[in-house]
Tab-separated table of C-alpha atoms in Angstrom:
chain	number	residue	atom	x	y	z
A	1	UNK	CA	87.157	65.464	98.329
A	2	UNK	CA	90.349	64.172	98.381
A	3	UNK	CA	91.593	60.573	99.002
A	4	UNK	CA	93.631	60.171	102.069
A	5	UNK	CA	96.969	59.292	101.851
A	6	UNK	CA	97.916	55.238	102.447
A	7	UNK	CA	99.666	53.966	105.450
A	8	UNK	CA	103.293	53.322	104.922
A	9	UNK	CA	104.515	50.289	103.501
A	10	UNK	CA	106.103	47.548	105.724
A	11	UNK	CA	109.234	46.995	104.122
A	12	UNK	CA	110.090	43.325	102.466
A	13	UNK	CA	106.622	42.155	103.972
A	14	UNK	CA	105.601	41.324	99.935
A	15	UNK	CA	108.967	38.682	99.998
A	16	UNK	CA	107.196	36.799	102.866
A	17	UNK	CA	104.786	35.234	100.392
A	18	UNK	CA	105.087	33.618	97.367
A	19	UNK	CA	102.072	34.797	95.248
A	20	UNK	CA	102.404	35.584	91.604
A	21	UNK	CA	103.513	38.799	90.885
A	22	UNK	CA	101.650	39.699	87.893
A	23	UNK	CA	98.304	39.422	90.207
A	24	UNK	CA	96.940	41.763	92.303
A	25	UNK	CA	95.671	39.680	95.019
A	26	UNK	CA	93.116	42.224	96.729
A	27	UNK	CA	90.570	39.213	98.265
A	28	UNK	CA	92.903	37.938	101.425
A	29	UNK	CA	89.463	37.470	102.810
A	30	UNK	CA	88.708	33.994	100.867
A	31	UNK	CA	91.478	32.123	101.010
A	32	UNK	CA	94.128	33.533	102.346
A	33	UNK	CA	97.904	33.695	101.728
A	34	UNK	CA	100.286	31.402	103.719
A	35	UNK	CA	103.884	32.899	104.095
A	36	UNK	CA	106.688	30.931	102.960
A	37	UNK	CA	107.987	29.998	106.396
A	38	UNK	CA	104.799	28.293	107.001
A	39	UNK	CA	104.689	26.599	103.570
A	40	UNK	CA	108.236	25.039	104.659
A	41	UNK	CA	107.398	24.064	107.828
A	42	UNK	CA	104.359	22.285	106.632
A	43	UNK	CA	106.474	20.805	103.855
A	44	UNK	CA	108.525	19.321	106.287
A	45	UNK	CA	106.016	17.669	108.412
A	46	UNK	CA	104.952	16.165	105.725
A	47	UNK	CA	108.406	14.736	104.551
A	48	UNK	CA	108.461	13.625	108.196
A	49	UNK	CA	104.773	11.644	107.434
A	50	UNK	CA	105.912	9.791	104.382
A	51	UNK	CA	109.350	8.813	105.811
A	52	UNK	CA	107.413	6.835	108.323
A	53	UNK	CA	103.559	6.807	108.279
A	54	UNK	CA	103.220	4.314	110.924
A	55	UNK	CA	105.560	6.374	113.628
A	56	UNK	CA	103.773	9.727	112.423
A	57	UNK	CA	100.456	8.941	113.801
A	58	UNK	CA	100.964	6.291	116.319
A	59	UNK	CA	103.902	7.665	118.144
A	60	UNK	CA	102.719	11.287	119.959
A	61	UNK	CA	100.909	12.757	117.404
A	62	UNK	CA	97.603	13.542	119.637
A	63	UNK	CA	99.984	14.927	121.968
A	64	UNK	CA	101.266	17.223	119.197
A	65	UNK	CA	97.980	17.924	118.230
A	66	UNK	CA	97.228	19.007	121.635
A	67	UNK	CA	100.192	21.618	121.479
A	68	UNK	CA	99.133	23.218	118.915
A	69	UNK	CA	95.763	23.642	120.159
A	70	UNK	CA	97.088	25.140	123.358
A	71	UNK	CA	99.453	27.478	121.357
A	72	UNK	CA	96.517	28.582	119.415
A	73	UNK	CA	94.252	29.369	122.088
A	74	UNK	CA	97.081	31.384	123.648
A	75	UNK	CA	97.182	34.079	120.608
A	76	UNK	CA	93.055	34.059	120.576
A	77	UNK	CA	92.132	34.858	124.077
A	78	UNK	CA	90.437	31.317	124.677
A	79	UNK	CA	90.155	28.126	127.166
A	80	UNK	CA	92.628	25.598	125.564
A	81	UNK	CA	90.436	22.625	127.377
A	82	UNK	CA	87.100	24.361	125.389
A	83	UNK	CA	89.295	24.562	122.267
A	84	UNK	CA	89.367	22.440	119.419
A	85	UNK	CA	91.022	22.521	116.008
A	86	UNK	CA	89.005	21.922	112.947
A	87	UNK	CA	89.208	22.372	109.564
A	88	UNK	CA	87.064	25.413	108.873
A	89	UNK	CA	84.471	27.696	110.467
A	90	UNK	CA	81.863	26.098	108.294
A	91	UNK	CA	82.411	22.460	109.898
A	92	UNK	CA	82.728	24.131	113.189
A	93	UNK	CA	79.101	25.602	112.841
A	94	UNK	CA	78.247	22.177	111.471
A	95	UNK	CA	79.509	20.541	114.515
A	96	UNK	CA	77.440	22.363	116.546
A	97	UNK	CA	74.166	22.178	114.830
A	98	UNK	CA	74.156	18.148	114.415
A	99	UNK	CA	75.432	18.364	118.213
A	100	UNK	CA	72.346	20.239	119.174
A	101	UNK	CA	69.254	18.122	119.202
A	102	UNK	CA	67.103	20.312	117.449
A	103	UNK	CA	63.549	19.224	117.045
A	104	UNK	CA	60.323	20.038	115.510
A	105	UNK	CA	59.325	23.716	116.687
A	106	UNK	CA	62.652	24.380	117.951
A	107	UNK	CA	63.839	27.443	115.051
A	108	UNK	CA	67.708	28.934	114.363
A	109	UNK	CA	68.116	32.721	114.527
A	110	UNK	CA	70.429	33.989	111.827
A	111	UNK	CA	70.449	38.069	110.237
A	112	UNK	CA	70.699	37.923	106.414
A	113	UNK	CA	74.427	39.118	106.795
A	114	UNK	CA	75.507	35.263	107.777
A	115	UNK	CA	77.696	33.168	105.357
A	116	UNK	CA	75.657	31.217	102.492
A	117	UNK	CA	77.786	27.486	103.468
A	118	UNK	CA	76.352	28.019	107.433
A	119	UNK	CA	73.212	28.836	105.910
A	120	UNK	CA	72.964	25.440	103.819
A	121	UNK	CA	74.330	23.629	106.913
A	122	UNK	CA	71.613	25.444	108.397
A	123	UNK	CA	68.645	24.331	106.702
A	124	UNK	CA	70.019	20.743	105.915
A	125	UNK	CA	69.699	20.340	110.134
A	126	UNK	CA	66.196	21.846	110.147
A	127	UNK	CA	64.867	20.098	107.082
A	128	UNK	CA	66.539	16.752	108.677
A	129	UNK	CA	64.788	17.596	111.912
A	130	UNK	CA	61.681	19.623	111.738
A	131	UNK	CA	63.231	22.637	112.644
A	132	UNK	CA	62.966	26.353	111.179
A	133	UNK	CA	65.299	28.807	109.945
A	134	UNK	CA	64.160	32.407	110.772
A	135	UNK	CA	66.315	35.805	109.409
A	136	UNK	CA	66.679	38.658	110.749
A	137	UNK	CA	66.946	41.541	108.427
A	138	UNK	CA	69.868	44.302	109.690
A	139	UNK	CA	70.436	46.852	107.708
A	140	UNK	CA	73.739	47.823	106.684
A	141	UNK	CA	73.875	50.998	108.450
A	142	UNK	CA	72.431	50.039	111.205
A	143	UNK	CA	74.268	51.149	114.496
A	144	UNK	CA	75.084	48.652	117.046
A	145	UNK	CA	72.675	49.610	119.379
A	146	UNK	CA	70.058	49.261	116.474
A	147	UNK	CA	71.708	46.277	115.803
A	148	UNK	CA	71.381	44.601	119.926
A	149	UNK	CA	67.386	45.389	119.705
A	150	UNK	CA	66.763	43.456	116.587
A	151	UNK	CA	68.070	40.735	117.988
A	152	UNK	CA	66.389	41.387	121.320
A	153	UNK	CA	63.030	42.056	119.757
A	154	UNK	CA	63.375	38.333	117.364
A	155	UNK	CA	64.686	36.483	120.160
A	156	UNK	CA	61.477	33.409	120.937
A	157	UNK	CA	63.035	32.027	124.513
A	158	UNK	CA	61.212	28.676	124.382
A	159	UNK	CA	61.996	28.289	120.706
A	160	UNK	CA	64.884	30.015	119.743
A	161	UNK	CA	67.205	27.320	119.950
A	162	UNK	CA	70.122	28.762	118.812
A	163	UNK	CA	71.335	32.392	117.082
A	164	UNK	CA	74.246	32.141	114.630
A	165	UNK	CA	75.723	35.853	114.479
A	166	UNK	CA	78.696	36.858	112.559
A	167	UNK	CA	81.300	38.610	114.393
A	168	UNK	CA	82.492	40.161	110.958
A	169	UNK	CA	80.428	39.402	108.191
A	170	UNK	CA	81.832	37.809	104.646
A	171	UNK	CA	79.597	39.415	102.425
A	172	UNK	CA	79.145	43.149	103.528
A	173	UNK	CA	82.226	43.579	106.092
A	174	UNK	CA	80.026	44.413	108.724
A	175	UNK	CA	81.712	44.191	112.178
A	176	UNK	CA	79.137	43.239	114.879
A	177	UNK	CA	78.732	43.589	118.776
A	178	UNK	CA	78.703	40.272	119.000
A	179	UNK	CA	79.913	40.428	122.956
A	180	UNK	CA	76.535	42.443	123.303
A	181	UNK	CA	74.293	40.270	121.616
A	182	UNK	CA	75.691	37.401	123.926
A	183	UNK	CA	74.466	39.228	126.245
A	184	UNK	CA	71.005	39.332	125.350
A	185	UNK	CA	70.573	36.271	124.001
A	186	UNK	CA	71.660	35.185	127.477
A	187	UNK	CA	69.406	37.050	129.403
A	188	UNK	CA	66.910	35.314	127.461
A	189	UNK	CA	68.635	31.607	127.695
A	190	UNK	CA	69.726	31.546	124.088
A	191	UNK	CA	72.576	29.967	123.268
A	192	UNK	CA	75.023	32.044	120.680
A	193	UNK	CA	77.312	30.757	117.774
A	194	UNK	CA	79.644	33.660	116.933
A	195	UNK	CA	80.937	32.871	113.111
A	196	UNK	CA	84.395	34.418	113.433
A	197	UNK	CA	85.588	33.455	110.381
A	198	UNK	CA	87.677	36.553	109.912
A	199	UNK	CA	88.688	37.688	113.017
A	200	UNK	CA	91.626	35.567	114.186
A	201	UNK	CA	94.638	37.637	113.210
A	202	UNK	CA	92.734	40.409	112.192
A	203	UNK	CA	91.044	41.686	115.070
A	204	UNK	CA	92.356	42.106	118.665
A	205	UNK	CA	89.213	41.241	120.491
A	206	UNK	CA	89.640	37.893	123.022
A	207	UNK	CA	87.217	35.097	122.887
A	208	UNK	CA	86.600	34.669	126.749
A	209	UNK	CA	85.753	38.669	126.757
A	210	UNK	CA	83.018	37.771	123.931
A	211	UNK	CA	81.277	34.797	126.255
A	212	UNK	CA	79.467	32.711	124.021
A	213	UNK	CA	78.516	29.374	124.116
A	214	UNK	CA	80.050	28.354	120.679
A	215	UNK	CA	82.631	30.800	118.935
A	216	UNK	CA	84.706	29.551	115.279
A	217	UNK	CA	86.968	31.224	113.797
A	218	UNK	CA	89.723	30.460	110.755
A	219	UNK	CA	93.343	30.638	111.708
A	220	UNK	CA	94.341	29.985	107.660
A	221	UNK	CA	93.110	33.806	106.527
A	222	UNK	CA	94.474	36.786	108.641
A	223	UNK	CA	96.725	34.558	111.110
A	224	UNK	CA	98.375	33.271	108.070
A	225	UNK	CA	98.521	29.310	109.065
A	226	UNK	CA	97.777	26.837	106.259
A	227	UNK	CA	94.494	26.185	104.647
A	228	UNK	CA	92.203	23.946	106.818
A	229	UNK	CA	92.828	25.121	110.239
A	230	UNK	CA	90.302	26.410	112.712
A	231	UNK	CA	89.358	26.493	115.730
A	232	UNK	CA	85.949	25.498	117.613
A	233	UNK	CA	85.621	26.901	121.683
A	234	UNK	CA	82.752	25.828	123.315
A	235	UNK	CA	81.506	27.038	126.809
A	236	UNK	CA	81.837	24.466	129.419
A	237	UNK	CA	78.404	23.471	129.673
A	238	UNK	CA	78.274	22.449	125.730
A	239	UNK	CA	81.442	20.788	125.753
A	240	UNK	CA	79.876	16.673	126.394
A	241	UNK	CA	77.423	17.604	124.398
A	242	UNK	CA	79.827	17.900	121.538
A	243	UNK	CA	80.433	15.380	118.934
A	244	UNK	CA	82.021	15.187	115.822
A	245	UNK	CA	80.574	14.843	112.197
A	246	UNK	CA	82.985	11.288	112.040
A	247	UNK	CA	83.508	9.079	115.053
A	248	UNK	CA	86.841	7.780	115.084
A	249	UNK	CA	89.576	6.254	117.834
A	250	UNK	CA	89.934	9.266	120.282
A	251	UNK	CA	85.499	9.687	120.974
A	252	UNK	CA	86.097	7.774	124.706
A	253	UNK	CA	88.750	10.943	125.175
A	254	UNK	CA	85.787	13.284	125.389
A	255	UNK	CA	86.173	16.998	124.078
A	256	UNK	CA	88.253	18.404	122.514
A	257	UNK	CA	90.398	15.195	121.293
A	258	UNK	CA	87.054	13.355	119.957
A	259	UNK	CA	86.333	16.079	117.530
A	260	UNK	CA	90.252	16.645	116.686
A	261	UNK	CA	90.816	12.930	115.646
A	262	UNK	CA	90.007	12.066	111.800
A	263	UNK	CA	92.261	8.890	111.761
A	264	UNK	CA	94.109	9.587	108.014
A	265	UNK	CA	93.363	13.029	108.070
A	266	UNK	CA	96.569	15.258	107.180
A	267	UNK	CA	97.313	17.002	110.438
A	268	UNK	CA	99.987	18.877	109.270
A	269	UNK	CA	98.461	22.750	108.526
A	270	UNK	CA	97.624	22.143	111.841
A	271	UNK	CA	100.565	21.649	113.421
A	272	UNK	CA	102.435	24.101	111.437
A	273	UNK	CA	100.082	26.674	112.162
A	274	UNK	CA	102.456	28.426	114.824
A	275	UNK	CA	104.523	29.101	111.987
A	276	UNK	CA	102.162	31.692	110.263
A	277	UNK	CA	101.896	32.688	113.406
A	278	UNK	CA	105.379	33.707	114.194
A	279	UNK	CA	105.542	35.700	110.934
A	280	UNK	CA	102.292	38.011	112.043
A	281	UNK	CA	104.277	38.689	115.628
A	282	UNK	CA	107.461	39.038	113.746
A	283	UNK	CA	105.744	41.847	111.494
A	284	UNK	CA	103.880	43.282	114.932
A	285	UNK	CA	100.608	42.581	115.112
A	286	UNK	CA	99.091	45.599	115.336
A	287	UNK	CA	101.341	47.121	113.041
A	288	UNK	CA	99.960	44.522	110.423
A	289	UNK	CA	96.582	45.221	111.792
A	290	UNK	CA	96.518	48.885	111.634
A	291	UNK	CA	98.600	49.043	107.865
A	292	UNK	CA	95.814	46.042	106.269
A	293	UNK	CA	92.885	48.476	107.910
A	294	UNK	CA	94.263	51.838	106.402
A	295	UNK	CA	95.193	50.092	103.088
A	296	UNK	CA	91.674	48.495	102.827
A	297	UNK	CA	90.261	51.909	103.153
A	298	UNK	CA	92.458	53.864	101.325
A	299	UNK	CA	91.511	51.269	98.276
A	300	UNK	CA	87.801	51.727	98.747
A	301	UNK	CA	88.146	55.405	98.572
A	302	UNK	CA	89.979	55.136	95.205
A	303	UNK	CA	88.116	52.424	93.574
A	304	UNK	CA	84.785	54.555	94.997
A	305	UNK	CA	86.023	57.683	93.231
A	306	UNK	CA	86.701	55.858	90.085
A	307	UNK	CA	83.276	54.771	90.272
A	308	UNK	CA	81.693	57.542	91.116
A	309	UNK	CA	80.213	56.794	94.309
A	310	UNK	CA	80.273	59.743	96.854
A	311	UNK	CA	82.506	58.888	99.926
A	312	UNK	CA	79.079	59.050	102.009
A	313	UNK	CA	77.807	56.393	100.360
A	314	UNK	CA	80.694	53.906	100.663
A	315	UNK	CA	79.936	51.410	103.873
A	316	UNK	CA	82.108	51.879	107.079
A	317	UNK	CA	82.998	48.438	108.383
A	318	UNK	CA	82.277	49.834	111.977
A	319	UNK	CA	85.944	49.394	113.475
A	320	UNK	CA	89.225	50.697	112.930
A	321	UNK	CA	90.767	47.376	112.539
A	322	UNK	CA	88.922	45.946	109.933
A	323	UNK	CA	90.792	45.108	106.596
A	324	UNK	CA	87.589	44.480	104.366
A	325	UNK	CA	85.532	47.447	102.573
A	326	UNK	CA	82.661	47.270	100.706
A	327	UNK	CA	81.929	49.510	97.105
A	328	UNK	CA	78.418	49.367	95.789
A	329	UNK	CA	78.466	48.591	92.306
A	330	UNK	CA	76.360	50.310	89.543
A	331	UNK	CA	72.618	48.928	90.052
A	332	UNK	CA	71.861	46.101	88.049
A	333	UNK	CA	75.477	44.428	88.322
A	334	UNK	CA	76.392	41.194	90.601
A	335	UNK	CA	72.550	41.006	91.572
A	336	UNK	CA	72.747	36.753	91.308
A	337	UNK	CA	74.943	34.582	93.157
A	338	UNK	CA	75.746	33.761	89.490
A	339	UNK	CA	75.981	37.085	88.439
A	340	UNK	CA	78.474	37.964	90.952
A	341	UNK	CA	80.457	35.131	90.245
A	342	UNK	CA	80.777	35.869	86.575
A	343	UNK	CA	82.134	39.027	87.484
A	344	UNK	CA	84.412	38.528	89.488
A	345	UNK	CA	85.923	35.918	86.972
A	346	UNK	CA	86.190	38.910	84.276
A	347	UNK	CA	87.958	41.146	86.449
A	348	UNK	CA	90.439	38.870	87.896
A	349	UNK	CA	90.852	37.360	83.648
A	350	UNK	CA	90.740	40.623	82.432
A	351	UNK	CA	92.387	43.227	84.739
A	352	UNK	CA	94.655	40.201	86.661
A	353	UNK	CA	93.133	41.370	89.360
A	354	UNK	CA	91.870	39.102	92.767
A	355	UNK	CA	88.584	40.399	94.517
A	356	UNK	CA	85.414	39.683	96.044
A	357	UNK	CA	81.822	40.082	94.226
A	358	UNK	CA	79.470	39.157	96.761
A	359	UNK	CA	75.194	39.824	96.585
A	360	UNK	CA	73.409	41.325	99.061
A	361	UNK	CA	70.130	42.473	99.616
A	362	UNK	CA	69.292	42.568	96.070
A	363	UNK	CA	72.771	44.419	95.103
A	364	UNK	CA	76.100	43.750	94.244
A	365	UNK	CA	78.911	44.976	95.743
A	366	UNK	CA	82.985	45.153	95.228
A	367	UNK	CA	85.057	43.660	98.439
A	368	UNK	CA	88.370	45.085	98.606
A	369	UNK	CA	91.023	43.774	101.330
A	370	UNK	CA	94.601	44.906	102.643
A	371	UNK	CA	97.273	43.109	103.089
A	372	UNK	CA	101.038	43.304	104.216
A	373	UNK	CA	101.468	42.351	100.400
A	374	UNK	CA	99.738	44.720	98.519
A	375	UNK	CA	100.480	48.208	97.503
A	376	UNK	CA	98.701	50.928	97.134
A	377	UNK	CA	99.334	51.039	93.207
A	378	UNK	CA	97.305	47.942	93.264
A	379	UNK	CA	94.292	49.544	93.860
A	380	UNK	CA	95.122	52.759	91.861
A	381	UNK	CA	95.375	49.954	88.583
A	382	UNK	CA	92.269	48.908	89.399
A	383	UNK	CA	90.673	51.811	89.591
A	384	UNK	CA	91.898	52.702	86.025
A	385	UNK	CA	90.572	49.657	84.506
A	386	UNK	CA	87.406	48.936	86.176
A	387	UNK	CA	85.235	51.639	85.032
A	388	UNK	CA	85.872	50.244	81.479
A	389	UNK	CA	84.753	46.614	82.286
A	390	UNK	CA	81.834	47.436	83.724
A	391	UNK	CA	80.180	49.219	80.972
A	392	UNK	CA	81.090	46.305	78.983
A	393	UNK	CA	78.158	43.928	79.150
């Protein structure tokens, strides 16, 4: 069968960035890529900083800080006053957890699809409290129906403290019905924590329509801002329950300023987070969205091929707007953390190549993004070499 053909290149989108050009930079997904404009606009805030510390964050900084937030909360659909800006969706979910008051017998729900960093802060809380971590197992092709009754059937109301669900999972791209499970887990008086570390940027869906009680989500991958900027939105109800890992000066302001507020902290990805964000609307945002989805795929079909793993057998991330694919890799390859890790050094040493390894359920598996930057000779290249470095053990 033959590959389809890739969407159409958006022209001078590759000049926005300023990533080396003898990498192929296929992993978006991890950290990112922040476009020049928002490199320079962060560059000078921070000239502005050093000229004069003292007037930088005495003199309407908060208030600046506030801006942003409300800009922010604009693009993603949410309640600026349940908004707050952190640093990543891994402290978000930390907030959260230590802002609990989990107890012995109380438990956290979690699939096996969830990111390993909210897992540790996971069972840190628990072992520090007497809680439990339980995991549901989903399989990968499970269908989102399948999906809403194993949650429903592992939900303990009485226990179940709190269910962490990815909206779209890091290590198998697996896009969830997370405004379902909300649903449940409501009917049943358990409060949700949608990770959305991927979809800001990438996927259209607003956070009021999903309802839960605790949604994060990384502005610094697909909405291009600078490293370090995320937001937390909590559901009214949460919100003076909420308090941050550090107290510092603003903690009598309440929520969202007392989590915002790190003193010395360097505030300025946040604030020139608007930036990145101007250079996603001045590409067209769902013309980014729908050319990083049709790239992704098109580069899982041809890395699959290469590989010789029938197009049946290569995951579907469940939605057309989803710029991660998965490609099993040949069984016994990537099946350790460590393994993985080693592996993804050797391609990106040996075919100058950037991608995701990740394990899951016992296997390892290629992650392949699109971006506005790549091409579809990218992939192609890869595809030529990999076969080759795999065999070599």
């Amino acid at each position: 069968m033959s590959v389809p053909p890739p969407p159409e290149p958006i022209t001078g989108a590759r000049l926005l960035f300023s990533l080396d050009p003898a990498v192929s930079h296929l992993n978006h997904g991890s950290f990112g890529a922040v476009p020049i404009v928002a490199q320079r606009a962060q560059q000078r805030l921070r000239d502005e900083m050093e000229a004069d510390p003292l007037r930088f964050f005495t003199q309407g900084l908060v208030d600046r800080i506030a801006h942003t937030r409300r800009h922010l909360a604009g693009f993603l659909g949410a309640d600026p006053d349940g908004t707050a800006l952190t640093t990543n969706a891994t402290t978000g979910a930390a907030v959260v957890l230590q802002s609990l008051g989990l107890r012995s017998g109380d438990e956290v729900l979690t699939t096996d699809h969830g990111y390993g960093a909210v897992a540790y802060s996971i069972r840190r809380e628990c072992h520090r409290t007497g809680a439990t971590h339980r995991v549901l197992r989903v399989p990968l092709t499970a269908t989102d129906d399948e999906v809403v009754q194993i949650v429903r059937d592992g939900l303990r109301p009485g226990r179940t403290r709190l269910l962490v669900v990815d909206q779209l999972t890091s290590a198998t791209a697996r896009l969830f019905p997370v405004a379902a499970i909300v649903g449940v887990a409501g009917e049943h008086g358990v409060p949700v924590l949608v990770d959305a570390a991927h979809a800001p940027g990438m996927l259209p869906a607003s956070v009021r329509s999903i309802g839960a009680d605790f949604w994060v989500g990384n502005l610094h991958k697909w909405g291009y801002a600078p490293r370090g900027t995320a937001v937390l939105v909590v559901a009214t109800p949460w919100r003076d329950r909420i308090e941050p890992l550090v107290v510092s000066w603003e903690q009598d302001s309440g929520f969202p300023a007392r989590l915002e507020w790190q003193a010395t902290s360097d505030y300025t990805a946040w604030l020139s987070a608007p930036a990145g964000l101007y250079t996603l609307r001045s590409l067209g945002v769902d013309r980014v969205r729908a050319h990083n989805a049709g790239l992704a795929a098109y580069g899982q079909r041809v890395v699959g091929d290469a590989l010789g793993v029938p197009p049946a057998d290569l995951p579907d991330p469940g939605g057309p707007t989803v710029a991660m694919r998965l490609i099993p890799l040949p069984a016994g390859l990537a099946t350790t953390l460590d393994g993985a890790r080693a592996l993804q050094t050797r391609i990106a040493e040996r075919l100058a190549t950037q991608v995701a390894v990740t394990t899951w359920d016992g296997r390892g598996w290629l992650r392949l993004c699109g971006q506005v930057y790549n091409t579809p000779e990218e992939y192609q290249r890869l595809a030529f070499g990999l076969p080759g470095l795999l065999v070599q053990r």
